[in-house]
Amino acid sequence: MGCCAGKSKAEAEEDNRRKIVVVGDGGVGKTCLIRRYINGEFDEFTPQAYIPSSLETHTREMTVGNKKFVAIICDTGGQETFRHLRKTSYPNSDAVIVCFSLDNEESLKNIHNLWIPEMQKLCPRVPMILVGNKLDLREEAYKPDGFIKESKGLQAVKKHKMVTYLETSSLNDTNVDKVFETAMAEAAKRKKQNKKSFDDV
Amino acid sequence: MMEDELALWLAAEDGEDEMVMSQNGGLGSTPTAFMGKHQARANVVNEIIGAEREYVKHLCDVVEGYVKQAKKRPEMFPMEKVTVIFSNIEEIYEFARELLFQLELCVNKEQPHLSELGDCFLTHARGFEMYSDYCNNHPAACEELRELYRIKKYKHFFEACRLLQEMIEIPLEGFLLTPVQKICKYHLQLAELFKFTPTDHPDHPKVKAALEAMKKIATLINERKRKMESIEKLAAWQMLVDDWEGSDILEESSELIYSGELHKINHAGWSQERYFFLFDHQLIYCKKDLLKKSTFGYKGRIGMDSCQVVNIPDGRDSQYNVSVRNAWKLHDSHKDKWYLLVAKTAVAKQRWLKAFEEERNRVKDDTENNFNIPAHVKQAVITNLKQKTNLNKPKGKTRFSRTNSSSTLSSKNQVAAFATLPRKSRHKVKSDSTISQKINWFFLGKGKL
């Protein structure tokens, strides 16, 4: 095998990889968000709960400052109800995107009671970004009463010391790029896990 | 699952495109009408097959690109290392290939919406259980990879594998996650298929059954993983108990259900303060070590399988001839032995009584659902933990470093476990080297209680 070829290149590439994991209740729009960002599309006319892709892990090149990075974006869709299986997606994460849906009170409740405590425990000190999905529904609603207000999201961010709160619409492509750019900017600040743990030993 | 339960569950699982659904006033309206119901079902069928094909290709990449290459380098990858990293992925690959082959046969090429896929999942249902071993091993694989990625030689090797196989830029651990993710996805796929399978479709009952079966499989795998984490904790707990007697905790139990301080009244009427740990199948009581905090001394055990919990009112108990409050008795019908236990408060007593009920339910549940971890796996956990504890024990000032664990792994496995037991070894520990090698990832796991 050509193990010796391109050593330094491979090494440089490794250091530029950052893992971003996306969590939240089932049906809040995690997969749509990622799909919109990676493929730039939204499947309006295929009403599929399940979006076909065997690889739940995606990559995309990103630039932070002048430096190139590779974002490894890990989707946890489908694993929501299987607590002990979904944990396997978490190790070595550099940033976490925690999602809820603006039309779903329960999904915000679970942010406080389930997702944030779980991420704080299993990904300690990893920066978290809170995302309220399905903004288009709130904006187009005749009466926005039934929807979650922006202030609620901001409160949650403050309470749990998260990086920021963003409201998105995968349908209209609102703020989608910003979510991943913010996550990557935070992730980029982190040194690679390997080196860090090596220092700890 | 009952019919309405299933409907509820489907509603709850109504996944990622919910916004489209709710916008258009729910199921079956605009988007479906837009392309016709046949077309919608045909799409789902094609997507299932497409996703399966992609998955098999991906497994093929891992097996051809990594596993085979690693096996060619036994000096870098002795067999046990290959097993820790890749577990049974080759077996999963074969299984997935066969499943895909069968699924493709089920597709009606001319009229894809008429395809009947349900049966294919049902006939393969048992086979999916092999994912359980894979999922249980996954943390160990990651840990091993983390160690290896620190060594340049390995890092380059893995990167070269990826480049040669022309795979996307994800580290190996990302690729290894796929089977875990996949097993969680089948039920979503089938829920989707079910949604577009009208009641008069010949596949209707089978898709429904397949959906339930795949949900059950994922639950089983999740539950076994929980059990696995739990037995590691239990084994670690036992190591903290001095003067242990009788069989190892894991021989009968796999989970801690409740614990707390109680007073145990002996037959002379004396009250003794004891710490009780209720596991499935047994209740173990210990004495707290007064000098060393958080250490316990083993005092005895009560087998719950032959035990009855007898609630007793506050007041004088004629059998023991003492006055008690918040008390209950346990009667072991097997040994015909009585125990009188007293909680500090009425609330604590109620909590304990509930815990005893939970214990019985848990035992019933585990047996019915086949959640139990096989004895040889438990044995391997014990063996490995004992070795690990011994190796971690500070001798002089040097501490066991995790960095060189990979290089010393093989030699560690050959050390007879009983020779290195930290405490008395009344019960013989089998040092089954094949098992311990197979599951030597327990060395690497973090067995925190």
XYZ file of C-alpha atoms in Angstrom:
650
model
C 0.000 0.000 0.000
C 1.127 3.502 -0.674
C 1.428 4.377 2.936
C 4.365 6.618 2.483
C 2.898 8.756 -0.237
C 1.588 12.172 0.696
C 2.276 11.916 4.366
C 2.362 15.549 5.164
C -0.666 16.270 3.071
C -2.711 13.651 4.838
C -1.570 14.971 8.154
C -2.484 18.529 7.326
C -5.897 17.399 6.208
C -6.498 15.535 9.445
C -5.883 18.634 11.511
C -8.498 20.493 9.553
C -11.301 18.094 10.259
C -14.007 19.112 12.677
C -16.983 17.068 13.705
C -20.367 18.691 14.134
C -23.181 16.591 15.554
C -26.839 17.523 15.108
C -29.312 16.414 17.798
C -32.913 17.039 18.812
C -36.325 15.357 18.854
C -37.571 13.269 15.961
C -39.310 15.310 13.278
C -37.915 18.725 14.212
C -36.093 18.996 10.900
C -32.529 17.857 11.576
C -32.119 15.919 8.366
C -33.743 18.670 6.295
C -31.404 21.238 7.765
C -28.351 19.190 6.914
C -29.672 18.277 3.515
C -30.358 21.883 2.691
C -26.862 22.822 3.712
C -25.067 19.962 1.983
C -27.127 19.660 -1.199
C -28.830 23.028 -1.264
C -32.207 21.453 -1.716
C -35.440 20.892 0.070
C -37.765 18.108 -0.946
C -41.039 19.881 -0.922
C -42.799 17.405 -3.103
C -41.588 14.197 -1.663
C -43.365 14.051 1.645
C -41.011 11.495 3.064
C -40.328 11.291 6.752
C -37.415 9.176 5.830
C -34.866 10.773 3.585
C -32.806 8.260 1.700
C -29.145 8.282 2.485
C -27.316 5.423 4.026
C -24.528 7.656 5.173
C -25.779 9.767 8.019
C -22.437 11.508 8.026
C -21.719 14.230 5.510
C -18.715 16.351 4.698
C -18.282 19.832 3.350
C -15.301 22.078 2.950
C -15.489 25.345 4.823
C -13.259 28.331 5.326
C -12.752 30.026 8.654
C -10.534 33.070 8.466
C -8.083 32.048 5.795
C -7.916 28.470 6.861
C -9.636 25.600 5.117
C -11.535 23.054 7.171
C -13.545 19.959 6.479
C -16.807 19.820 8.376
C -17.918 16.306 9.234
C -21.613 16.667 9.910
C -23.224 13.829 11.791
C -26.985 13.331 11.617
C -28.705 11.457 14.438
C -32.098 11.139 12.718
C -33.889 7.919 13.585
C -31.862 7.358 16.718
C -33.908 9.689 18.923
C -35.744 6.989 20.810
C -32.752 4.697 21.211
C -30.775 6.385 23.895
C -27.935 3.917 24.078
C -27.468 3.739 20.355
C -27.560 7.452 19.668
C -24.734 8.001 22.160
C -22.394 6.319 19.689
C -22.614 9.380 17.432
C -21.265 11.755 20.042
C -17.579 11.020 20.667
C -15.010 13.489 19.351
C -17.547 16.151 18.500
C -16.197 19.681 18.135
C -19.550 21.426 18.041
C -23.155 20.478 18.706
C -26.223 21.824 16.927
C -29.249 21.313 19.156
C -32.518 21.553 17.245
C -36.133 22.033 18.133
C -39.117 22.998 16.039
C -40.765 26.395 16.448
C -44.196 24.803 16.091
C -43.575 22.190 18.730
C -43.588 23.173 22.397
C -42.633 19.655 23.449
C -39.466 19.727 21.362
C -38.299 22.862 23.199
C -39.116 21.282 26.537
C -36.964 18.334 25.582
C -34.094 20.705 24.817
C -34.029 21.626 28.501
C -34.848 18.253 29.972
C -33.112 15.870 27.666
C -30.809 17.143 24.966
C -28.794 19.778 26.789
C -28.202 17.656 29.900
C -27.232 14.716 27.712
C -24.803 16.737 25.611
C -23.303 18.413 28.663
C -22.679 15.017 30.157
C -21.411 13.196 27.089
C -19.753 16.070 25.229
C -18.545 18.244 28.083
C -17.239 21.692 27.145
C -18.199 21.246 23.502
C -19.788 24.469 22.189
C -23.527 24.203 21.550
C -25.677 26.169 19.138
C -29.416 26.263 19.631
C -31.530 26.174 16.498
C -35.277 26.747 16.164
C -36.392 25.114 12.920
C -39.413 25.670 10.694
C -39.359 29.470 10.949
C -41.456 29.681 7.767
C -44.411 28.195 9.636
C -44.329 30.925 12.261
C -43.835 33.689 9.739
C -46.652 32.538 7.536
C -49.032 31.772 10.345
C -52.153 33.849 10.544
C -51.833 33.941 14.288
C -48.329 33.304 15.607
C -49.673 32.491 19.080
C -49.207 28.771 18.837
C -45.553 29.132 17.966
C -42.486 29.486 20.114
C -41.234 33.052 20.487
C -37.678 34.093 19.813
C -37.264 35.176 23.431
C -37.716 31.589 24.600
C -34.787 30.468 22.524
C -32.631 33.332 23.727
C -33.508 32.486 27.323
C -32.458 28.888 26.811
C -29.140 29.957 25.320
C -28.424 32.208 28.259
C -29.488 29.635 30.805
C -27.335 26.837 29.422
C -24.412 29.041 28.356
C -24.716 28.083 24.720
C -22.978 29.935 21.908
C -25.963 31.459 20.182
C -29.552 31.027 19.100
C -30.624 30.965 15.468
C -33.994 30.531 13.837
C -34.015 28.788 10.511
C -36.166 27.645 7.684
C -34.855 24.818 5.563
C -37.774 25.399 3.220
C -36.888 29.040 2.481
C -33.182 28.606 3.136
C -33.192 31.140 5.956
C -30.148 31.152 8.218
C -29.158 27.599 7.259
C -25.625 28.500 6.211
C -25.257 30.692 9.258
C -25.965 27.762 11.567
C -23.156 25.686 10.148
C -20.775 28.617 9.772
C -21.271 29.529 13.420
C -20.799 25.924 14.487
C -17.656 25.649 12.391
C -16.217 28.910 13.716
C -16.576 27.507 17.222
C -15.261 24.099 16.234
C -12.260 25.653 14.508
C -11.158 27.195 17.785
C -10.805 23.771 19.272
C -7.594 21.852 18.935
C -7.836 18.388 17.557
C -9.095 15.907 20.103
C -6.176 13.575 19.641
C -3.583 16.112 20.553
C -5.589 17.389 23.421
C -6.055 14.034 25.014
C -2.410 13.308 24.395
C -1.515 16.358 26.458
C -3.796 15.151 29.202
C -2.056 11.824 29.614
C -48.384 -3.474 19.104
C -52.084 -2.684 19.089
C -53.580 -1.014 16.087
C -54.239 2.361 17.684
C -50.912 2.286 19.480
C -49.280 1.839 16.140
C -51.206 4.738 14.686
C -50.111 6.897 17.586
C -46.579 5.828 17.189
C -46.661 6.522 13.494
C -47.977 9.965 14.213
C -45.193 10.572 16.691
C -42.586 9.289 14.274
C -43.970 11.401 11.506
C -40.527 12.472 10.641
C -38.488 15.166 9.080
C -40.841 16.531 6.490
C -43.530 17.182 9.030
C -43.613 20.786 7.964
C -44.815 19.807 4.564
C -47.451 17.647 6.143
C -48.790 20.175 8.569
C -48.708 22.936 6.035
C -50.911 21.022 3.737
C -53.321 19.869 6.350
C -51.865 16.461 6.968
C -51.492 13.171 5.267
C -52.747 12.342 1.873
C -53.495 15.879 0.743
C -51.547 18.091 -1.617
C -48.126 16.513 -1.916
C -49.452 13.001 -2.302
C -52.223 14.058 -4.601
C -49.626 15.973 -6.516
C -47.890 12.913 -7.771
C -50.471 10.258 -7.190
C -50.537 7.575 -4.566
C -48.979 4.920 -6.756
C -46.112 7.198 -7.565
C -45.583 8.006 -3.891
C -45.344 4.345 -2.978
C -43.111 3.656 -5.940
C -40.820 6.438 -4.731
C -40.569 4.985 -1.267
C -39.842 1.526 -2.666
C -37.110 2.940 -4.873
C -35.680 4.920 -2.016
C -35.531 1.890 0.239
C -33.721 -0.099 -2.421
C -31.470 2.842 -3.275
C -30.513 3.445 0.325
C -29.837 -0.257 0.805
C -27.626 -0.333 -2.255
C -25.696 2.676 -1.025
C -25.310 1.058 2.374
C -23.965 -2.185 0.909
C -21.523 -0.231 -1.233
C -20.392 1.570 1.859
C -19.891 -1.646 3.826
C -18.009 -3.015 0.865
C -15.691 0.003 0.980
C -14.953 -0.579 4.637
C -14.387 -4.311 4.215
C -12.325 -4.046 1.032
C -10.636 -0.762 1.815
C -9.835 -1.210 5.486
C -10.448 -4.700 6.879
C -8.686 -6.578 4.102
C -5.772 -4.143 4.095
C -5.393 -4.380 7.856
C -5.412 -8.169 7.697
C -2.547 -8.032 5.215
C -0.447 -6.378 7.903
C -0.521 -8.731 10.865
C 2.518 -7.023 12.358
C 0.447 -3.871 12.717
C -2.907 -5.541 13.142
C -2.849 -8.812 15.064
C -6.159 -10.634 14.845
C -7.496 -9.348 18.153
C -6.889 -5.773 17.085
C -8.817 -6.341 13.875
C -11.664 -7.782 15.925
C -11.744 -4.869 18.347
C -11.819 -2.311 15.566
C -14.065 -3.969 13.017
C -16.077 -6.352 15.179
C -18.398 -8.428 12.962
C -18.655 -5.908 10.135
C -17.776 -8.554 7.572
C -20.668 -10.686 8.754
C -22.935 -7.629 8.602
C -21.702 -6.939 5.080
C -22.608 -10.455 3.956
C -25.984 -10.165 5.604
C -26.700 -6.767 4.051
C -25.692 -8.056 0.622
C -28.055 -10.978 0.916
C -30.844 -8.677 2.119
C -30.301 -6.342 -0.817
C -30.307 -9.256 -3.232
C -33.623 -10.502 -1.856
C -35.120 -7.014 -1.776
C -34.239 -6.444 -5.404
C -36.003 -9.667 -6.316
C -39.121 -8.342 -4.614
C -39.272 -5.201 -6.703
C -41.865 -5.141 -9.422
C -39.894 -3.447 -12.170
C -42.876 -2.420 -14.281
C -45.089 -1.294 -11.448
C -42.858 -0.554 -8.489
C -45.761 0.497 -6.273
C -46.979 -3.100 -6.329
C -43.688 -4.392 -4.888
C -43.999 -6.458 -1.755
C -41.048 -5.836 0.542
C -42.543 -6.691 3.920
C -41.859 -10.390 3.832
C -38.202 -9.870 3.058
C -37.664 -7.966 6.292
C -39.674 -10.506 8.236
C -37.667 -13.479 7.028
C -34.447 -11.650 7.865
C -35.658 -10.293 11.197
C -33.612 -12.646 13.378
C -30.495 -11.929 11.375
C -30.562 -8.267 12.349
C -29.700 -9.328 15.880
C -26.078 -9.571 14.770
C -26.046 -5.780 14.901
C -26.228 -6.084 18.661
C -22.660 -7.364 18.993
C -21.529 -4.673 16.642
C -23.206 -1.882 18.584
C -21.945 -3.180 21.909
C -18.421 -3.269 20.600
C -18.554 0.158 18.976
C -17.248 2.222 21.938
C -14.267 -0.104 22.245
C -13.544 0.259 18.552
C -13.533 4.029 18.921
C -11.282 3.879 21.923
C -8.844 1.610 20.148
C -8.827 3.908 17.128
C -8.189 6.900 19.328
C -5.086 5.175 20.641
C -3.950 4.206 17.171
C -4.502 7.643 15.679
C -1.840 8.937 18.027
C 0.693 6.762 16.299
C 1.782 8.204 12.967
C 2.186 4.860 11.282
C -1.451 3.941 11.898
C -2.763 7.362 11.091
C -1.113 7.236 7.688
C -2.237 3.716 7.114
C -5.900 4.571 7.682
C -5.653 7.687 5.567
C -4.046 5.733 2.746
C -6.843 3.150 2.954
C -9.416 5.865 2.586
C -7.691 7.515 -0.362
C -7.114 4.246 -2.205
C -10.740 3.235 -1.823
C -11.749 6.747 -2.872
C -13.984 7.302 0.117
C -15.206 10.673 1.364
C -13.196 12.542 3.927
C -14.446 11.023 7.136
C -12.190 9.312 9.646
C -12.615 5.554 9.970
C -14.667 5.837 13.150
C -17.250 7.745 11.132
C -17.512 4.932 8.628
C -17.755 2.426 11.433
C -20.755 4.257 12.826
C -22.870 3.469 9.758
C -24.283 0.080 10.843
C -25.386 1.620 14.150
C -27.115 4.445 12.307
C -28.578 2.069 9.779
C -30.246 -0.241 12.259
C -32.056 2.807 13.662
C -33.317 3.793 10.222
C -35.163 0.709 9.025
C -38.224 1.399 11.124
C -38.467 4.906 9.666
C -38.237 3.541 6.148
C -40.922 0.974 6.841
C -43.158 3.508 8.580
C -42.926 5.532 5.412
C -43.719 2.554 3.241
C -46.627 1.651 5.486
C -48.026 5.143 5.150
C -48.298 4.657 1.407
C -49.541 1.095 1.525
C -53.341 1.093 1.299
C -55.251 -1.505 3.302
C -56.175 -3.421 0.150
C -52.555 -3.694 -0.981
C -51.351 -7.311 -0.751
C -48.270 -6.160 1.177
C -50.277 -4.301 3.826
C -50.225 -6.842 6.672
C -46.596 -7.783 6.072
C -45.342 -4.205 5.923
C -47.120 -3.583 9.186
C -45.546 -6.666 10.749
C -42.137 -5.763 9.333
C -42.400 -2.264 10.771
C -43.135 -3.685 14.195
C -40.359 -6.242 13.854
C -37.732 -3.660 12.918
C -38.800 -1.327 15.693
C -38.519 -4.258 18.057
C -35.065 -5.154 16.776
C -33.766 -1.629 17.299
C -35.274 -1.626 20.776
C -33.654 -4.955 21.534
C -30.260 -3.745 20.384
C -30.632 -0.525 22.332
C -31.673 -2.467 25.412
C -28.785 -4.922 25.137
C -26.416 -2.000 24.859
C -27.879 -0.506 27.992
C -27.442 -3.862 29.714
C -23.880 -4.072 28.560
C -23.048 -0.687 30.036
C -24.847 -1.680 33.179
C -22.991 -4.940 33.736
C -19.705 -3.142 33.393
C -20.795 -0.833 36.182
C -21.895 -3.776 38.293
C -18.629 -5.576 37.862
C -16.796 -2.409 38.864
C -19.072 -2.025 41.860
C -18.278 -5.515 43.086
C -14.599 -4.685 43.037
C -15.290 -1.992 45.614
C -16.877 -4.412 48.061
C -14.528 -6.028 50.555
C -14.867 -9.619 51.769
C -17.100 -10.656 48.893
C -18.612 -14.098 49.287
C -20.423 -16.420 46.936
C -20.996 -16.071 43.243
C -20.073 -12.949 41.319
C -22.752 -10.337 41.014
C -22.947 -10.774 37.244
C -23.716 -14.443 37.462
C -27.271 -13.615 38.378
C -27.726 -9.907 37.954
C -27.203 -7.275 35.349
C -28.693 -4.145 36.805
C -28.876 -2.103 39.967
C -32.489 -1.252 40.628
C -32.358 0.592 43.928
C -30.088 1.088 46.903
C -30.133 2.747 50.280
C -29.592 2.463 53.967
C -31.930 0.314 56.052
C -32.006 -1.238 59.466
C -31.934 -4.990 59.544
C -33.324 -6.555 62.691
C -31.625 -9.805 63.602
C -33.302 -12.639 65.419
C -32.083 -11.455 68.775
C -33.978 -8.246 68.090
C -30.883 -6.141 67.505
C -30.963 -3.490 64.889
C -28.049 -3.307 62.485
C -27.400 -0.487 60.062
C -26.805 -1.953 56.621
C -26.556 -0.685 53.114
C -28.847 -2.566 50.719
C -28.394 -2.948 46.985
C -31.309 -4.347 45.046
C -30.327 -5.941 41.750
C -32.406 -8.092 39.452
C -32.659 -11.507 41.167
C -30.881 -10.554 44.390
C -30.634 -8.134 47.278
C -27.167 -7.651 48.669
C -26.432 -6.033 52.000
C -23.197 -4.536 53.133
C -21.678 -2.715 56.032
C -20.303 0.696 55.366
C -16.621 0.982 56.077
C -16.201 3.586 58.764
C -12.639 4.453 57.916
C -12.603 4.286 54.163
C -15.479 6.261 52.816
C -17.456 4.780 49.951
C -16.182 1.260 50.548
C -18.426 -1.520 51.676
C -17.955 -4.810 53.423
C -20.048 -7.707 52.173
C -22.494 -9.089 54.740
C -24.986 -11.222 52.886
C -27.514 -11.680 50.152
C -31.149 -12.558 49.688
C -32.307 -14.316 46.528
C -35.324 -12.481 45.195
C -36.540 -15.305 42.969
C -37.701 -17.302 45.966
C -38.623 -14.320 48.081
C -41.862 -12.765 49.117
C -42.236 -9.214 50.331
C -44.567 -8.980 53.319
C -45.798 -5.550 54.271
C -46.266 -5.163 58.011
C -48.075 -2.456 59.961
C -46.309 -0.137 62.407
C -46.277 -1.472 65.962
C -45.215 -4.556 67.810
C -44.092 -7.492 65.716
C -44.808 -10.758 67.468
C -42.340 -12.855 65.492
C -39.333 -10.692 66.335
C -40.837 -9.299 69.523
C -39.860 -5.719 68.730
C -41.712 -2.519 67.988
C -41.109 -1.243 64.469
C -42.183 1.578 62.171
C -41.893 1.709 58.380
C -40.942 -1.943 58.257
C -41.520 -4.971 56.055
C -40.411 -8.548 55.954
C -38.860 -10.690 53.340
C -39.507 -14.388 53.386
C -37.219 -16.661 51.454
C -39.388 -19.708 50.867
C -36.448 -21.645 49.500
C -34.450 -21.445 52.727
C -37.514 -20.704 54.831
C -35.729 -17.708 56.226
C -37.230 -14.431 57.423
C -35.746 -10.947 57.292
C -37.109 -7.845 59.007
C -36.115 -4.557 57.407
C -36.858 -1.059 58.626
C -36.718 2.172 56.640
C -36.124 5.571 58.199
C -39.307 7.143 56.850
C -42.655 6.078 55.452
C -41.661 7.574 52.101
C -38.481 5.532 52.018
C -40.465 2.404 52.773
C -42.871 3.052 49.931
C -39.958 3.628 47.583
C -38.457 0.303 48.566
C -41.715 -1.566 48.122
C -41.991 -0.055 44.670
C -38.421 -1.088 43.922
C -39.236 -4.704 44.805
C -42.088 -4.596 42.311
C -39.800 -3.087 39.722
C -37.343 -5.878 40.287
C -39.934 -8.562 39.531
C -41.131 -6.685 36.455
C -37.617 -6.252 35.183
C -36.864 -9.951 35.531
C -40.066 -10.830 33.687
C -39.366 -8.288 30.982
C -35.820 -9.433 30.380
C -36.839 -13.060 30.050
C -39.738 -12.330 27.737
C -37.807 -10.022 25.457
C -34.577 -11.914 25.365
C -32.676 -8.896 26.686
C -30.282 -10.966 28.741
C -26.575 -10.851 28.086
C -25.039 -14.298 27.536
C -23.100 -15.793 30.436
C -19.797 -15.970 28.572
C -19.923 -12.237 27.839
C -20.547 -11.515 31.506
C -17.681 -13.789 32.469
C -15.394 -11.946 30.112
C -16.407 -8.648 31.684
C -15.477 -9.958 35.127
C -12.189 -11.403 33.978
C -11.157 -8.318 32.129
C -12.198 -5.966 34.847
C -10.166 -7.838 37.401
C -7.128 -7.663 35.209
C -7.735 -4.020 34.494
C -8.145 -3.129 38.152
C -4.957 -4.876 38.931
C -3.118 -3.107 36.173
C -4.526 0.211 37.188
C -3.511 -0.245 40.786
C -0.684 2.112 41.572
C 2.440 0.127 42.287
C 5.092 2.385 43.683
C 4.601 5.654 41.932
C 4.085 4.429 38.422
C 0.596 4.479 37.103
C -0.697 2.347 34.315
C -0.731 4.516 31.278
C -3.392 4.097 28.682
C -0.995 5.102 25.974
C 0.805 1.802 25.855
C -2.247 -0.335 26.397
C -2.389 -1.309 22.767
C 1.137 -2.587 22.709
C 0.756 -4.642 25.877
C -2.719 -5.914 25.177
C -1.821 -9.326 23.960
C 0.482 -10.121 26.837
C -2.075 -8.944 29.364
C -4.552 -11.409 28.068
C -2.277 -14.271 28.836
C -2.003 -13.439 32.500
C -4.210 -15.790 34.452
C -6.824 -13.645 36.070
C -6.802 -15.385 39.415
C -3.098 -14.800 39.768
C -3.647 -11.098 39.731
C -6.802 -10.794 41.762
C -6.650 -7.780 43.996
C -8.610 -9.466 46.731
C -9.238 -12.960 47.873
C -10.171 -15.301 45.110
C -12.441 -17.829 46.689
C -14.288 -18.391 43.513
C -12.150 -19.436 40.658
C -12.022 -17.119 37.736
C -11.823 -18.861 34.446
C -9.268 -17.234 32.276
C -10.703 -18.190 28.987
C -8.213 -16.587 26.706
C -10.302 -16.776 23.573
C -13.157 -14.981 25.219
C -10.990 -12.402 26.855
C -9.222 -11.762 23.627
C -12.441 -11.406 21.789
C -13.794 -8.970 24.293
C -10.580 -7.397 25.416
C -12.109 -4.045 24.732
C -13.224 -3.985 28.303
C -9.708 -3.020 29.131
C -10.216 0.046 27.139
C -13.720 0.868 28.240
C -14.206 3.336 30.997
C -15.859 1.318 33.730
C -17.059 4.073 35.950
C -19.736 3.420 38.505
